[in-house]
Amino acid sequence: MSDRSTAQPAPAPLLAALAVVLIWGLNFPLQKALFGQVGPVGFLGLRYLLVPFCAVALLCWRFGLRWPRLDRAEVGPLVRLTLVGQGLHLLLSAYGMQGSTAFSASVLLACGPVFTLLILRLSGVERLSAGQVAGVATAAAGALVFTSDKLLAADWQASLGDLTLLAAAALFSYYTVASKPLIQHHGGVTVLGYGSLVCTLPMLLWCLPALRGLDWAAQPAWVWSGTAWQVAGGGFIGWLAWGWANEKRGVARTAPLIYLMPLVAGLTAWAWGGEQFSAHKLLGAGVILAGVALAQFSPGSAAPRARPRPPEPSC
């Protein structure tokens, strides 16, 4: 009798990946609701009151009490990358979502792979194939359609919110590319845990005025449970489960599932928050996601080879 377990992939990694996509999609309208209750900066302050406990728990779970040491030359890059990729990225995401909607945030933040390809191209790491260029152009056209109503109506506050979300996606893409050597050397758990601890003090200092002005006693119970879930469930546990699913199923088979996230966010925002979507909004979202998928999954070109130095021009 043949071993059928080796012929059929185990369903657990697929179910874990789908659960993470569902959680992340639901987190967009939940975060928007939390902003309405405590404000974006207040929410980030509450988040970073919990983050260090989660980071310590993660590091202890993975390494016990013997945490890995970083080389002295790696400390500076880790601090800089973390302040940009976690701290500034989260601040821009919060400010952008405050001026936009949950659905818009989920769609525009999904543009990250496009920015990743552009960063790799500009840094000379790899060339873009024709399919990748077409994907980048398609996503850009979709973003223009997606935000056209706000631009035509001169709704500059909402337009600024969408642009801020795109900037946040670009920053996270930069972090993804630049942190790769550290992750390859120490692993994702170490970089995530140490980075979260590095970010805690600067973020709390930035959010301190909002935390002082918060009426703690008047907040309903769902604010505390929702914030805890955003940090522990959607953040740490979600990223661990997503990484495990990628490891078991492969990135090529798991990554496309992320494009279900705006669908979940949009349906939830419509059913829970009463968010409405125009036809051009849905068209723009579809074009953006199609462009991102085309850019991400088109075969890439080989990395540019170092060319011999040309001869000196003659006079």
PDB file of C-alpha atoms in Angstrom:
ATOM      1  CA  MET A   1       0.000   0.000   0.000  1.00  0.00           C
ATOM      2  CA  SER A   2       1.398   3.379  -0.966  1.00  0.00           C
ATOM      3  CA  ASP A   3       1.818   6.070   1.626  1.00  0.00           C
ATOM      4  CA  ARG A   4      -0.890   8.596   0.680  1.00  0.00           C
ATOM      5  CA  SER A   5       0.413  11.125   3.208  1.00  0.00           C
ATOM      6  CA  THR A   6       3.430  11.720   0.991  1.00  0.00           C
ATOM      7  CA  ALA A   7       1.286  12.175  -2.125  1.00  0.00           C
ATOM      8  CA  GLN A   8      -1.141  14.722  -0.717  1.00  0.00           C
ATOM      9  CA  PRO A   9      -0.072  17.925   1.053  1.00  0.00           C
ATOM     10  CA  ALA A  10      -1.163  18.261   4.635  1.00  0.00           C
ATOM     11  CA  PRO A  11      -4.126  20.633   5.005  1.00  0.00           C
ATOM     12  CA  ALA A  12      -2.869  22.240   8.229  1.00  0.00           C
ATOM     13  CA  PRO A  13      -0.478  24.787   6.597  1.00  0.00           C
ATOM     14  CA  LEU A  14      -3.163  25.844   4.108  1.00  0.00           C
ATOM     15  CA  LEU A  15      -5.732  26.245   6.880  1.00  0.00           C
ATOM     16  CA  ALA A  16      -3.206  28.215   8.942  1.00  0.00           C
ATOM     17  CA  ALA A  17      -2.478  30.555   6.002  1.00  0.00           C
ATOM     18  CA  LEU A  18      -6.193  31.094   5.326  1.00  0.00           C
ATOM     19  CA  ALA A  19      -6.791  31.788   9.018  1.00  0.00           C
ATOM     20  CA  VAL A  20      -4.015  34.399   9.034  1.00  0.00           C
ATOM     21  CA  VAL A  21      -5.431  36.101   5.923  1.00  0.00           C
ATOM     22  CA  LEU A  22      -8.870  36.150   7.574  1.00  0.00           C
ATOM     23  CA  ILE A  23      -7.438  37.621  10.794  1.00  0.00           C
ATOM     24  CA  TRP A  24      -5.422  40.279   8.971  1.00  0.00           C
ATOM     25  CA  GLY A  25      -8.407  41.233   6.848  1.00  0.00           C
ATOM     26  CA  LEU A  26     -10.657  41.572   9.900  1.00  0.00           C
ATOM     27  CA  ASN A  27      -8.009  43.648  11.654  1.00  0.00           C
ATOM     28  CA  PHE A  28      -8.389  46.585   9.241  1.00  0.00           C
ATOM     29  CA  PRO A  29     -11.988  47.503  10.216  1.00  0.00           C
ATOM     30  CA  LEU A  30     -11.203  46.634  13.843  1.00  0.00           C
ATOM     31  CA  GLN A  31      -8.253  49.016  13.824  1.00  0.00           C
ATOM     32  CA  LYS A  32     -10.378  51.713  12.193  1.00  0.00           C
ATOM     33  CA  ALA A  33     -12.952  51.295  14.989  1.00  0.00           C
ATOM     34  CA  LEU A  34     -10.204  51.542  17.619  1.00  0.00           C
ATOM     35  CA  PHE A  35      -8.978  54.761  15.994  1.00  0.00           C
ATOM     36  CA  GLY A  36     -12.465  56.187  16.352  1.00  0.00           C
ATOM     37  CA  GLN A  37     -12.401  55.378  20.064  1.00  0.00           C
ATOM     38  CA  VAL A  38      -8.854  56.305  21.180  1.00  0.00           C
ATOM     39  CA  GLY A  39      -7.319  57.969  18.098  1.00  0.00           C
ATOM     40  CA  PRO A  40      -4.484  56.596  15.934  1.00  0.00           C
ATOM     41  CA  VAL A  41      -1.679  57.786  18.207  1.00  0.00           C
ATOM     42  CA  GLY A  42      -3.513  56.603  21.315  1.00  0.00           C
ATOM     43  CA  PHE A  43      -3.933  53.177  19.728  1.00  0.00           C
ATOM     44  CA  LEU A  44      -0.226  52.970  18.897  1.00  0.00           C
ATOM     45  CA  GLY A  45       0.590  53.959  22.481  1.00  0.00           C
ATOM     46  CA  LEU A  46      -1.637  51.171  23.830  1.00  0.00           C
ATOM     47  CA  ARG A  47      -0.092  48.798  21.324  1.00  0.00           C
ATOM     48  CA  TYR A  48       3.437  49.525  22.489  1.00  0.00           C
ATOM     49  CA  LEU A  49       2.480  49.066  26.121  1.00  0.00           C
ATOM     50  CA  LEU A  50       1.891  45.410  25.155  1.00  0.00           C
ATOM     51  CA  VAL A  51       4.545  44.892  22.475  1.00  0.00           C
ATOM     52  CA  PRO A  52       7.568  44.408  24.801  1.00  0.00           C
ATOM     53  CA  PHE A  53       5.781  41.668  26.748  1.00  0.00           C
ATOM     54  CA  CYS A  54       4.950  39.846  23.525  1.00  0.00           C
ATOM     55  CA  ALA A  55       8.514  40.288  22.245  1.00  0.00           C
ATOM     56  CA  VAL A  56      10.050  38.900  25.442  1.00  0.00           C
ATOM     57  CA  ALA A  57       7.594  35.982  25.418  1.00  0.00           C
ATOM     58  CA  LEU A  58       8.478  35.250  21.787  1.00  0.00           C
ATOM     59  CA  LEU A  59      12.227  35.298  22.419  1.00  0.00           C
ATOM     60  CA  CYS A  60      11.886  33.137  25.554  1.00  0.00           C
ATOM     61  CA  TRP A  61       9.679  30.679  23.689  1.00  0.00           C
ATOM     62  CA  ARG A  62      12.264  30.378  20.918  1.00  0.00           C
ATOM     63  CA  PHE A  63      15.548  30.625  22.834  1.00  0.00           C
ATOM     64  CA  GLY A  64      14.748  30.249  26.525  1.00  0.00           C
ATOM     65  CA  LEU A  65      16.912  32.581  28.599  1.00  0.00           C
ATOM     66  CA  ARG A  66      19.896  32.383  26.228  1.00  0.00           C
ATOM     67  CA  TRP A  67      19.031  34.935  23.598  1.00  0.00           C
ATOM     68  CA  PRO A  68      21.315  35.201  20.548  1.00  0.00           C
ATOM     69  CA  ARG A  69      23.935  37.920  20.467  1.00  0.00           C
ATOM     70  CA  LEU A  70      24.290  40.383  17.646  1.00  0.00           C
ATOM     71  CA  ASP A  71      27.631  41.389  16.235  1.00  0.00           C
ATOM     72  CA  ARG A  72      28.549  44.944  17.148  1.00  0.00           C
ATOM     73  CA  ALA A  73      28.407  45.942  13.486  1.00  0.00           C
ATOM     74  CA  GLU A  74      24.821  44.654  13.251  1.00  0.00           C
ATOM     75  CA  VAL A  75      23.364  46.725  16.101  1.00  0.00           C
ATOM     76  CA  GLY A  76      23.312  50.030  14.223  1.00  0.00           C
ATOM     77  CA  PRO A  77      21.630  48.624  11.093  1.00  0.00           C
ATOM     78  CA  LEU A  78      19.049  46.801  13.220  1.00  0.00           C
ATOM     79  CA  VAL A  79      18.148  49.990  15.089  1.00  0.00           C
ATOM     80  CA  ARG A  80      17.891  52.061  11.906  1.00  0.00           C
ATOM     81  CA  LEU A  81      15.903  49.456  10.003  1.00  0.00           C
ATOM     82  CA  THR A  82      13.549  48.874  12.900  1.00  0.00           C
ATOM     83  CA  LEU A  83      12.826  52.561  13.447  1.00  0.00           C
ATOM     84  CA  VAL A  84      11.983  52.873   9.746  1.00  0.00           C
ATOM     85  CA  GLY A  85      10.389  49.499   9.007  1.00  0.00           C
ATOM     86  CA  GLN A  86       8.403  49.144  12.209  1.00  0.00           C
ATOM     87  CA  GLY A  87       8.146  52.548  13.890  1.00  0.00           C
ATOM     88  CA  LEU A  88       7.751  54.980  10.991  1.00  0.00           C
ATOM     89  CA  HIS A  89       5.824  52.405   8.949  1.00  0.00           C
ATOM     90  CA  LEU A  90       3.259  51.952  11.731  1.00  0.00           C
ATOM     91  CA  LEU A  91       2.960  55.698  12.300  1.00  0.00           C
ATOM     92  CA  LEU A  92       2.325  56.393   8.623  1.00  0.00           C
ATOM     93  CA  SER A  93      -0.110  53.468   8.401  1.00  0.00           C
ATOM     94  CA  ALA A  94      -2.058  54.813  11.382  1.00  0.00           C
ATOM     95  CA  TYR A  95      -2.152  58.404  10.136  1.00  0.00           C
ATOM     96  CA  GLY A  96      -3.030  57.238   6.635  1.00  0.00           C
ATOM     97  CA  MET A  97      -5.867  54.981   7.753  1.00  0.00           C
ATOM     98  CA  GLN A  98      -7.240  57.767   9.946  1.00  0.00           C
ATOM     99  CA  GLY A  99      -7.694  59.907   6.827  1.00  0.00           C
ATOM    100  CA  SER A 100      -8.869  57.026   4.647  1.00  0.00           C
ATOM    101  CA  THR A 101     -10.963  53.862   5.044  1.00  0.00           C
ATOM    102  CA  ALA A 102     -10.318  50.292   6.126  1.00  0.00           C
ATOM    103  CA  PHE A 103     -10.831  48.979   2.595  1.00  0.00           C
ATOM    104  CA  SER A 104      -8.545  51.604   1.058  1.00  0.00           C
ATOM    105  CA  ALA A 105      -5.851  50.802   3.622  1.00  0.00           C
ATOM    106  CA  SER A 106      -6.015  47.069   2.877  1.00  0.00           C
ATOM    107  CA  VAL A 107      -5.749  47.661  -0.878  1.00  0.00           C
ATOM    108  CA  LEU A 108      -3.025  50.315  -0.857  1.00  0.00           C
ATOM    109  CA  LEU A 109      -0.853  48.524   1.700  1.00  0.00           C
ATOM    110  CA  ALA A 110      -1.034  45.452  -0.553  1.00  0.00           C
ATOM    111  CA  CYS A 111       1.122  47.406  -3.046  1.00  0.00           C
ATOM    112  CA  GLY A 112       4.192  46.427  -1.011  1.00  0.00           C
ATOM    113  CA  PRO A 113       5.514  43.827  -3.502  1.00  0.00           C
ATOM    114  CA  VAL A 114       5.541  46.471  -6.261  1.00  0.00           C
ATOM    115  CA  PHE A 115       7.697  48.779  -4.138  1.00  0.00           C
ATOM    116  CA  THR A 116       9.937  45.820  -3.269  1.00  0.00           C
ATOM    117  CA  LEU A 117      10.612  45.172  -6.955  1.00  0.00           C
ATOM    118  CA  LEU A 118      11.326  48.856  -7.584  1.00  0.00           C
ATOM    119  CA  ILE A 119      13.750  48.990  -4.662  1.00  0.00           C
ATOM    120  CA  LEU A 120      15.549  45.876  -5.912  1.00  0.00           C
ATOM    121  CA  ARG A 121      15.801  47.442  -9.369  1.00  0.00           C
ATOM    122  CA  LEU A 122      17.023  50.827  -8.136  1.00  0.00           C
ATOM    123  CA  SER A 123      19.601  49.177  -5.882  1.00  0.00           C
ATOM    124  CA  GLY A 124      20.902  47.118  -8.803  1.00  0.00           C
ATOM    125  CA  VAL A 125      20.084  43.769  -7.220  1.00  0.00           C
ATOM    126  CA  GLU A 126      17.969  42.577 -10.142  1.00  0.00           C
ATOM    127  CA  ARG A 127      16.476  43.748 -13.394  1.00  0.00           C
ATOM    128  CA  LEU A 128      12.742  43.822 -14.006  1.00  0.00           C
ATOM    129  CA  SER A 129      11.327  41.562 -16.691  1.00  0.00           C
ATOM    130  CA  ALA A 130       8.719  42.784 -19.157  1.00  0.00           C
ATOM    131  CA  GLY A 131       5.991  41.111 -17.108  1.00  0.00           C
ATOM    132  CA  GLN A 132       7.157  42.791 -13.913  1.00  0.00           C
ATOM    133  CA  VAL A 133       7.284  46.202 -15.603  1.00  0.00           C
ATOM    134  CA  ALA A 134       3.775  45.634 -16.910  1.00  0.00           C
ATOM    135  CA  GLY A 135       2.638  44.691 -13.404  1.00  0.00           C
ATOM    136  CA  VAL A 136       4.142  47.829 -11.879  1.00  0.00           C
ATOM    137  CA  ALA A 137       2.486  49.993 -14.545  1.00  0.00           C
ATOM    138  CA  THR A 138      -0.856  48.234 -14.058  1.00  0.00           C
ATOM    139  CA  ALA A 139      -0.753  48.692 -10.284  1.00  0.00           C
ATOM    140  CA  ALA A 140       0.111  52.388 -10.709  1.00  0.00           C
ATOM    141  CA  ALA A 141      -2.808  52.851 -13.111  1.00  0.00           C
ATOM    142  CA  GLY A 142      -5.099  51.066 -10.661  1.00  0.00           C
ATOM    143  CA  ALA A 143      -3.967  53.319  -7.820  1.00  0.00           C
ATOM    144  CA  LEU A 144      -4.776  56.359  -9.957  1.00  0.00           C
ATOM    145  CA  VAL A 145      -8.264  55.008 -10.682  1.00  0.00           C
ATOM    146  CA  PHE A 146      -8.739  54.039  -7.050  1.00  0.00           C
ATOM    147  CA  THR A 147      -8.006  57.554  -5.773  1.00  0.00           C
ATOM    148  CA  SER A 148      -9.473  59.494  -8.710  1.00  0.00           C
ATOM    149  CA  ASP A 149     -12.722  60.433  -6.932  1.00  0.00           C
ATOM    150  CA  LYS A 150     -10.818  62.121  -4.114  1.00  0.00           C
ATOM    151  CA  LEU A 151      -8.450  63.870  -6.498  1.00  0.00           C
ATOM    152  CA  LEU A 152     -11.254  65.147  -8.746  1.00  0.00           C
ATOM    153  CA  ALA A 153     -13.253  66.335  -5.744  1.00  0.00           C
ATOM    154  CA  ALA A 154     -10.155  68.068  -4.343  1.00  0.00           C
ATOM    155  CA  ASP A 155     -10.578  66.104  -1.121  1.00  0.00           C
ATOM    156  CA  TRP A 156      -6.988  66.706  -0.137  1.00  0.00           C
ATOM    157  CA  GLN A 157      -7.288  65.250   3.373  1.00  0.00           C
ATOM    158  CA  ALA A 158      -8.504  61.891   2.072  1.00  0.00           C
ATOM    159  CA  SER A 159      -5.998  62.006  -0.810  1.00  0.00           C
ATOM    160  CA  LEU A 160      -3.199  62.676   1.673  1.00  0.00           C
ATOM    161  CA  GLY A 161      -4.374  59.679   3.698  1.00  0.00           C
ATOM    162  CA  ASP A 162      -4.098  57.410   0.646  1.00  0.00           C
ATOM    163  CA  LEU A 163      -0.669  58.801  -0.277  1.00  0.00           C
ATOM    164  CA  THR A 164       0.483  58.257   3.302  1.00  0.00           C
ATOM    165  CA  LEU A 165      -0.636  54.624   3.091  1.00  0.00           C
ATOM    166  CA  LEU A 166       1.397  54.192  -0.099  1.00  0.00           C
ATOM    167  CA  ALA A 167       4.423  55.727   1.647  1.00  0.00           C
ATOM    168  CA  ALA A 168       3.935  53.270   4.518  1.00  0.00           C
ATOM    169  CA  ALA A 169       3.865  50.367   2.061  1.00  0.00           C
ATOM    170  CA  ALA A 170       7.090  51.647   0.460  1.00  0.00           C
ATOM    171  CA  LEU A 171       8.826  51.906   3.843  1.00  0.00           C
ATOM    172  CA  PHE A 172       7.885  48.359   4.769  1.00  0.00           C
ATOM    173  CA  SER A 173       9.182  47.149   1.404  1.00  0.00           C
ATOM    174  CA  TYR A 174      12.476  48.892   2.082  1.00  0.00           C
ATOM    175  CA  TYR A 175      12.607  47.172   5.465  1.00  0.00           C
ATOM    176  CA  THR A 176      11.853  43.811   3.837  1.00  0.00           C
ATOM    177  CA  VAL A 177      14.759  44.178   1.411  1.00  0.00           C
ATOM    178  CA  ALA A 178      17.285  45.789   3.754  1.00  0.00           C
ATOM    179  CA  SER A 179      16.677  43.430   6.677  1.00  0.00           C
ATOM    180  CA  LYS A 180      17.239  40.282   4.616  1.00  0.00           C
ATOM    181  CA  PRO A 181      20.933  39.861   5.643  1.00  0.00           C
ATOM    182  CA  LEU A 182      20.022  40.137   9.335  1.00  0.00           C
ATOM    183  CA  ILE A 183      17.156  37.658   8.978  1.00  0.00           C
ATOM    184  CA  GLN A 184      19.370  35.213   7.073  1.00  0.00           C
ATOM    185  CA  HIS A 185      21.990  35.444   9.809  1.00  0.00           C
ATOM    186  CA  HIS A 186      19.824  35.378  12.928  1.00  0.00           C
ATOM    187  CA  GLY A 187      16.343  34.290  11.832  1.00  0.00           C
ATOM    188  CA  GLY A 188      13.048  36.122  11.669  1.00  0.00           C
ATOM    189  CA  VAL A 189      12.150  35.568  15.329  1.00  0.00           C
ATOM    190  CA  THR A 190      15.310  37.291  16.541  1.00  0.00           C
ATOM    191  CA  VAL A 191      14.928  40.282  14.217  1.00  0.00           C
ATOM    192  CA  LEU A 192      11.221  40.659  15.036  1.00  0.00           C
ATOM    193  CA  GLY A 193      11.748  40.319  18.787  1.00  0.00           C
ATOM    194  CA  TYR A 194      14.763  42.608  19.067  1.00  0.00           C
ATOM    195  CA  GLY A 195      13.247  45.103  16.637  1.00  0.00           C
ATOM    196  CA  SER A 196      10.045  45.306  18.669  1.00  0.00           C
ATOM    197  CA  LEU A 197      12.027  46.011  21.831  1.00  0.00           C
ATOM    198  CA  VAL A 198      14.109  48.674  20.073  1.00  0.00           C
ATOM    199  CA  CYS A 199      10.954  50.426  18.844  1.00  0.00           C
ATOM    200  CA  THR A 200       9.124  50.431  22.167  1.00  0.00           C
ATOM    201  CA  LEU A 201      10.704  53.439  23.894  1.00  0.00           C
ATOM    202  CA  PRO A 202      10.667  55.840  20.886  1.00  0.00           C
ATOM    203  CA  MET A 203       7.067  54.934  20.095  1.00  0.00           C
ATOM    204  CA  LEU A 204       5.918  55.379  23.687  1.00  0.00           C
ATOM    205  CA  LEU A 205       7.637  58.779  23.873  1.00  0.00           C
ATOM    206  CA  TRP A 206       5.890  59.854  20.660  1.00  0.00           C
ATOM    207  CA  CYS A 207       2.524  58.594  21.934  1.00  0.00           C
ATOM    208  CA  LEU A 208       2.906  59.873  25.499  1.00  0.00           C
ATOM    209  CA  PRO A 209       0.729  63.026  25.050  1.00  0.00           C
ATOM    210  CA  ALA A 210      -2.098  60.921  23.584  1.00  0.00           C
ATOM    211  CA  LEU A 211      -1.820  58.374  26.394  1.00  0.00           C
ATOM    212  CA  ARG A 212      -1.932  61.126  29.016  1.00  0.00           C
ATOM    213  CA  GLY A 213      -5.063  62.590  27.464  1.00  0.00           C
ATOM    214  CA  LEU A 214      -6.840  59.227  27.256  1.00  0.00           C
ATOM    215  CA  ASP A 215      -9.815  58.703  29.575  1.00  0.00           C
ATOM    216  CA  TRP A 216      -8.808  55.216  30.668  1.00  0.00           C
ATOM    217  CA  ALA A 217     -11.808  54.540  32.894  1.00  0.00           C
ATOM    218  CA  ALA A 218     -14.323  55.464  30.184  1.00  0.00           C
ATOM    219  CA  GLN A 219     -13.010  53.008  27.591  1.00  0.00           C
ATOM    220  CA  PRO A 220     -15.244  49.983  26.898  1.00  0.00           C
ATOM    221  CA  ALA A 221     -13.922  46.469  27.364  1.00  0.00           C
ATOM    222  CA  TRP A 222     -13.703  45.830  23.610  1.00  0.00           C
ATOM    223  CA  VAL A 223     -10.990  48.488  23.306  1.00  0.00           C
ATOM    224  CA  TRP A 224      -8.667  46.530  25.596  1.00  0.00           C
ATOM    225  CA  SER A 225      -9.481  43.119  24.099  1.00  0.00           C
ATOM    226  CA  GLY A 226      -9.295  44.486  20.552  1.00  0.00           C
ATOM    227  CA  THR A 227      -5.908  46.109  21.166  1.00  0.00           C
ATOM    228  CA  ALA A 228      -4.557  42.942  22.796  1.00  0.00           C
ATOM    229  CA  TRP A 229      -5.754  40.903  19.837  1.00  0.00           C
ATOM    230  CA  GLN A 230      -4.209  43.334  17.346  1.00  0.00           C
ATOM    231  CA  VAL A 231      -0.817  42.956  19.012  1.00  0.00           C
ATOM    232  CA  ALA A 232      -0.714  39.311  20.056  1.00  0.00           C
ATOM    233  CA  GLY A 233      -3.066  37.645  17.587  1.00  0.00           C
ATOM    234  CA  GLY A 234      -2.743  39.644  14.387  1.00  0.00           C
ATOM    235  CA  GLY A 235       0.838  40.660  15.062  1.00  0.00           C
ATOM    236  CA  PHE A 236       3.087  38.091  16.673  1.00  0.00           C
ATOM    237  CA  ILE A 237       1.025  34.894  16.348  1.00  0.00           C
ATOM    238  CA  GLY A 238      -0.153  35.862  12.869  1.00  0.00           C
ATOM    239  CA  TRP A 239       3.367  36.415  11.557  1.00  0.00           C
ATOM    240  CA  LEU A 240       4.611  33.171  13.106  1.00  0.00           C
ATOM    241  CA  ALA A 241       1.752  31.199  11.552  1.00  0.00           C
ATOM    242  CA  TRP A 242       2.280  32.883   8.183  1.00  0.00           C
ATOM    243  CA  GLY A 243       5.988  32.066   8.262  1.00  0.00           C
ATOM    244  CA  TRP A 244       5.239  28.449   9.190  1.00  0.00           C
ATOM    245  CA  ALA A 245       2.745  28.133   6.317  1.00  0.00           C
ATOM    246  CA  ASN A 246       5.311  29.576   3.883  1.00  0.00           C
ATOM    247  CA  GLU A 247       7.907  27.121   5.120  1.00  0.00           C
ATOM    248  CA  LYS A 248       5.609  24.101   4.767  1.00  0.00           C
ATOM    249  CA  ARG A 249       3.785  24.989   1.535  1.00  0.00           C
ATOM    250  CA  GLY A 250       6.387  27.195  -0.142  1.00  0.00           C
ATOM    251  CA  VAL A 251       6.211  30.920  -0.749  1.00  0.00           C
ATOM    252  CA  ALA A 252       4.979  30.541  -4.343  1.00  0.00           C
ATOM    253  CA  ARG A 253       1.899  28.588  -3.214  1.00  0.00           C
ATOM    254  CA  THR A 254       1.163  30.636  -0.097  1.00  0.00           C
ATOM    255  CA  ALA A 255       1.858  34.239  -1.133  1.00  0.00           C
ATOM    256  CA  PRO A 256      -1.121  34.520  -3.563  1.00  0.00           C
ATOM    257  CA  LEU A 257      -3.496  33.982  -0.640  1.00  0.00           C
ATOM    258  CA  ILE A 258      -2.614  37.468   0.636  1.00  0.00           C
ATOM    259  CA  TYR A 259      -4.752  38.934  -2.154  1.00  0.00           C
ATOM    260  CA  LEU A 260      -7.825  37.628  -0.346  1.00  0.00           C
ATOM    261  CA  MET A 261      -7.097  40.093   2.477  1.00  0.00           C
ATOM    262  CA  PRO A 262      -8.658  43.202   0.842  1.00  0.00           C
ATOM    263  CA  LEU A 263     -11.747  41.121   0.044  1.00  0.00           C
ATOM    264  CA  VAL A 264     -12.105  40.171   3.711  1.00  0.00           C
ATOM    265  CA  ALA A 265     -11.433  43.751   4.834  1.00  0.00           C
ATOM    266  CA  GLY A 266     -13.908  45.196   2.342  1.00  0.00           C
ATOM    267  CA  LEU A 267     -16.727  42.789   3.167  1.00  0.00           C
ATOM    268  CA  THR A 268     -16.197  43.298   6.896  1.00  0.00           C
ATOM    269  CA  ALA A 269     -16.054  47.095   6.577  1.00  0.00           C
ATOM    270  CA  TRP A 270     -19.298  46.986   4.561  1.00  0.00           C
ATOM    271  CA  ALA A 271     -21.133  44.633   6.944  1.00  0.00           C
ATOM    272  CA  TRP A 272     -19.800  46.058  10.208  1.00  0.00           C
ATOM    273  CA  GLY A 273     -18.957  49.688   9.527  1.00  0.00           C
ATOM    274  CA  GLY A 274     -21.410  50.460   6.739  1.00  0.00           C
ATOM    275  CA  GLU A 275     -18.606  51.376   4.318  1.00  0.00           C
ATOM    276  CA  GLN A 276     -19.840  51.904   0.738  1.00  0.00           C
ATOM    277  CA  PHE A 277     -17.927  51.163  -2.462  1.00  0.00           C
ATOM    278  CA  SER A 278     -18.465  52.805  -5.829  1.00  0.00           C
ATOM    279  CA  ALA A 279     -17.965  50.947  -9.104  1.00  0.00           C
ATOM    280  CA  HIS A 280     -14.742  52.808  -9.936  1.00  0.00           C
ATOM    281  CA  LYS A 281     -13.425  52.019  -6.440  1.00  0.00           C
ATOM    282  CA  LEU A 282     -13.931  48.311  -6.954  1.00  0.00           C
ATOM    283  CA  LEU A 283     -12.469  48.556 -10.464  1.00  0.00           C
ATOM    284  CA  GLY A 284      -9.402  50.384  -9.175  1.00  0.00           C
ATOM    285  CA  ALA A 285      -8.906  47.828  -6.398  1.00  0.00           C
ATOM    286  CA  GLY A 286      -9.133  44.976  -8.895  1.00  0.00           C
ATOM    287  CA  VAL A 287      -6.608  46.617 -11.226  1.00  0.00           C
ATOM    288  CA  ILE A 288      -4.208  47.303  -8.351  1.00  0.00           C
ATOM    289  CA  LEU A 289      -4.301  43.715  -7.082  1.00  0.00           C
ATOM    290  CA  ALA A 290      -3.985  42.328 -10.612  1.00  0.00           C
ATOM    291  CA  GLY A 291      -0.954  44.522 -11.221  1.00  0.00           C
ATOM    292  CA  VAL A 292       0.647  43.549  -7.926  1.00  0.00           C
ATOM    293  CA  ALA A 293       0.066  39.856  -8.668  1.00  0.00           C
ATOM    294  CA  LEU A 294       1.516  40.230 -12.182  1.00  0.00           C
ATOM    295  CA  ALA A 295       4.564  42.076 -10.855  1.00  0.00           C
ATOM    296  CA  GLN A 296       5.166  39.592  -8.058  1.00  0.00           C
ATOM    297  CA  PHE A 297       4.691  36.337  -9.932  1.00  0.00           C
ATOM    298  CA  SER A 298       6.077  37.150 -13.381  1.00  0.00           C
ATOM    299  CA  PRO A 299       9.454  35.491 -13.975  1.00  0.00           C
ATOM    300  CA  GLY A 300      12.219  37.918 -13.107  1.00  0.00           C
ATOM    301  CA  SER A 301      15.328  38.774 -15.049  1.00  0.00           C
ATOM    302  CA  ALA A 302      18.725  37.672 -13.919  1.00  0.00           C
ATOM    303  CA  ALA A 303      20.695  39.988 -11.689  1.00  0.00           C
ATOM    304  CA  PRO A 304      22.852  42.385 -13.669  1.00  0.00           C
ATOM    305  CA  ARG A 305      26.366  41.130 -14.086  1.00  0.00           C
ATOM    306  CA  ALA A 306      29.355  43.296 -13.353  1.00  0.00           C
ATOM    307  CA  ARG A 307      30.593  44.555 -16.696  1.00  0.00           C
ATOM    308  CA  PRO A 308      34.274  45.054 -17.476  1.00  0.00           C
ATOM    309  CA  ARG A 309      35.484  48.583 -17.147  1.00  0.00           C
ATOM    310  CA  PRO A 310      35.313  50.329 -20.535  1.00  0.00           C
ATOM    311  CA  PRO A 311      38.532  51.643 -22.001  1.00  0.00           C
ATOM    312  CA  GLU A 312      39.403  55.272 -21.464  1.00  0.00           C
ATOM    313  CA  PRO A 313      38.112  57.441 -24.314  1.00  0.00           C
ATOM    314  CA  SER A 314      40.761  58.658 -26.667  1.00  0.00           C
ATOM    315  CA  CYS A 315      41.284  62.365 -27.229  1.00  0.00           C
TER     316      CYS A 315
END
